[in-house]
PDB file of C-alpha atoms in Angstrom:
ATOM      1  CA  MET A   1      35.825  44.084 -98.847  1.00  0.00           C
ATOM      2  CA  LYS A   2      35.931  42.674 -95.325  1.00  0.00           C
ATOM      3  CA  GLY A   3      33.170  45.051 -94.194  1.00  0.00           C
ATOM      4  CA  LEU A   4      30.964  44.065 -97.135  1.00  0.00           C
ATOM      5  CA  VAL A   5      31.228  40.362 -96.251  1.00  0.00           C
ATOM      6  CA  LYS A   6      30.539  41.107 -92.592  1.00  0.00           C
ATOM      7  CA  THR A   7      27.486  43.203 -93.505  1.00  0.00           C
ATOM      8  CA  SER A   8      26.204  40.528 -95.904  1.00  0.00           C
ATOM      9  CA  VAL A   9      26.545  37.774 -93.302  1.00  0.00           C
ATOM     10  CA  GLY A  10      24.780  39.952 -90.730  1.00  0.00           C
ATOM     11  CA  LEU A  11      21.950  40.646 -93.159  1.00  0.00           C
ATOM     12  CA  VAL A  12      21.548  36.949 -93.951  1.00  0.00           C
ATOM     13  CA  MET A  13      21.418  36.122 -90.240  1.00  0.00           C
ATOM     14  CA  GLU A  14      18.726  38.779 -89.673  1.00  0.00           C
ATOM     15  CA  VAL A  15      16.632  37.444 -92.571  1.00  0.00           C
ATOM     16  CA  LYS A  16      17.004  33.896 -91.256  1.00  0.00           C
ATOM     17  CA  ARG A  17      15.927  35.016 -87.772  1.00  0.00           C
ATOM     18  CA  ALA A  18      12.925  36.907 -89.159  1.00  0.00           C
ATOM     19  CA  ALA A  19      11.881  33.903 -91.257  1.00  0.00           C
ATOM     20  CA  HIS A  20      12.151  31.638 -88.214  1.00  0.00           C
ATOM     21  CA  GLU A  21      10.004  34.011 -86.134  1.00  0.00           C
ATOM     22  CA  ALA A  22       7.411  34.214 -88.919  1.00  0.00           C
ATOM     23  CA  SER A  23       7.331  30.425 -89.131  1.00  0.00           C
ATOM     24  CA  GLU A  24       6.813  30.161 -85.376  1.00  0.00           C
ATOM     25  CA  GLY A  25       3.996  32.687 -85.607  1.00  0.00           C
ATOM     26  CA  LEU A  26       2.270  30.675 -88.325  1.00  0.00           C
ATOM     27  CA  HIS A  27       2.603  27.471 -86.316  1.00  0.00           C
ATOM     28  CA  ASP A  28       1.135  29.208 -83.253  1.00  0.00           C
ATOM     29  CA  LEU A  29      -1.757  30.557 -85.324  1.00  0.00           C
ATOM     30  CA  ALA A  30      -2.455  27.133 -86.830  1.00  0.00           C
ATOM     31  CA  ALA A  31      -2.453  25.565 -83.362  1.00  0.00           C
ATOM     32  CA  GLU A  32      -4.899  28.197 -82.089  1.00  0.00           C
ATOM     33  CA  VAL A  33      -7.239  27.661 -85.035  1.00  0.00           C
ATOM     34  CA  THR A  34      -7.109  23.903 -84.574  1.00  0.00           C
ATOM     35  CA  ALA A  35      -7.888  24.275 -80.872  1.00  0.00           C
ATOM     36  CA  GLU A  36     -10.826  26.582 -81.603  1.00  0.00           C
ATOM     37  CA  VAL A  37     -12.224  24.209 -84.239  1.00  0.00           C
ATOM     38  CA  MET A  38     -11.893  21.253 -81.877  1.00  0.00           C
ATOM     39  CA  ALA A  39     -13.601  23.208 -79.067  1.00  0.00           C
ATOM     40  CA  ALA A  40     -16.424  24.229 -81.408  1.00  0.00           C
ATOM     41  CA  GLN A  41     -16.888  20.638 -82.538  1.00  0.00           C
ATOM     42  CA  LEU A  42     -17.012  19.425 -78.935  1.00  0.00           C
ATOM     43  CA  ALA A  43     -19.533  22.150 -78.062  1.00  0.00           C
ATOM     44  CA  THR A  44     -21.812  21.099 -80.938  1.00  0.00           C
ATOM     45  CA  GLY A  45     -21.601  17.417 -80.107  1.00  0.00           C
ATOM     46  CA  GLY A  46     -18.986  16.494 -82.694  1.00  0.00           C
ATOM     47  CA  ALA A  47     -20.630  18.157 -85.683  1.00  0.00           C
ATOM     48  CA  PRO A  48     -18.444  20.624 -87.576  1.00  0.00           C
ATOM     49  CA  ALA A  49     -19.152  24.199 -86.551  1.00  0.00           C
ATOM     50  CA  ALA A  50     -20.792  26.196 -89.342  1.00  0.00           C
ATOM     51  CA  ALA A  51     -18.696  29.367 -89.183  1.00  0.00           C
ATOM     52  CA  SER A  52     -15.564  28.244 -87.352  1.00  0.00           C
ATOM     53  CA  VAL A  53     -13.327  27.981 -90.423  1.00  0.00           C
ATOM     54  CA  PRO A  54     -13.659  30.315 -93.404  1.00  0.00           C
ATOM     55  CA  THR A  55     -14.076  28.587 -96.732  1.00  0.00           C
ATOM     56  CA  ALA A  56     -12.630  29.628-100.068  1.00  0.00           C
ATOM     57  CA  ALA A  57     -16.079  30.787-101.189  1.00  0.00           C
ATOM     58  CA  ALA A  58     -16.409  33.086 -98.166  1.00  0.00           C
ATOM     59  CA  ALA A  59     -12.939  34.612 -98.457  1.00  0.00           C
ATOM     60  CA  PRO A  60     -12.688  37.872-100.382  1.00  0.00           C
ATOM     61  CA  VAL A  61     -10.870  37.557-103.698  1.00  0.00           C
ATOM     62  CA  ALA A  62      -9.005  40.414-105.345  1.00  0.00           C
ATOM     63  CA  ALA A  63      -9.953  41.175-108.929  1.00  0.00           C
ATOM     64  CA  ASP A  64      -7.508  39.827-111.509  1.00  0.00           C
ATOM     65  CA  THR A  65      -6.515  42.751-113.674  1.00  0.00           C
ATOM     66  CA  GLY A  66      -4.162  40.702-115.840  1.00  0.00           C
ATOM     67  CA  ALA A  67      -1.328  43.183-115.247  1.00  0.00           C
ATOM     68  CA  ALA A  68       0.890  40.515-113.696  1.00  0.00           C
ATOM     69  CA  LYS A  69       0.514  38.282-116.744  1.00  0.00           C
ATOM     70  CA  ALA A  70       1.402  41.051-119.190  1.00  0.00           C
ATOM     71  CA  ALA A  71       4.806  41.915-117.738  1.00  0.00           C
ATOM     72  CA  ALA A  72       7.754  39.541-118.185  1.00  0.00           C
ATOM     73  CA  PRO A  73       9.461  38.387-114.961  1.00  0.00           C
ATOM     74  CA  LYS A  74      12.576  40.342-114.049  1.00  0.00           C
ATOM     75  CA  GLY A  75      15.765  38.823-115.360  1.00  0.00           C
ATOM     76  CA  ARG A  76      14.057  36.755-118.046  1.00  0.00           C
ATOM     77  CA  PRO A  77      13.411  37.605-121.670  1.00  0.00           C
ATOM     78  CA  ALA A  78       9.782  38.025-122.735  1.00  0.00           C
ATOM     79  CA  GLY A  79      10.254  35.966-125.917  1.00  0.00           C
ATOM     80  CA  GLY A  80       9.719  32.491-124.490  1.00  0.00           C
ATOM     81  CA  ALA A  81      11.825  29.333-124.619  1.00  0.00           C
ATOM     82  CA  GLY A  82      12.497  29.204-128.382  1.00  0.00           C
ATOM     83  CA  LYS A  83      15.403  30.669-130.330  1.00  0.00           C
ATOM     84  CA  ALA A  84      15.357  34.375-130.995  1.00  0.00           C
ATOM     85  CA  HIS A  85      15.300  35.091-134.736  1.00  0.00           C
TER      86      HIS A  85
END
């Protein structure tokens, strides 16, 4: 049992470290994008750059097949919130 607890704590610490590194990476990326947008705006005399930031309309969107809506979430009954009859 002692080994299981030790392994679980080690796994939690690794996940926490990985999440922290991912968060740092996202912050770095956001800072870079902000700096590029600011530089582009300064280069164009303060006007927003046309293609510096992708918009939702320009981003590719995956087709919704409806498969995710059809399956019930794991660990929950598919019947809804009412009483089962």
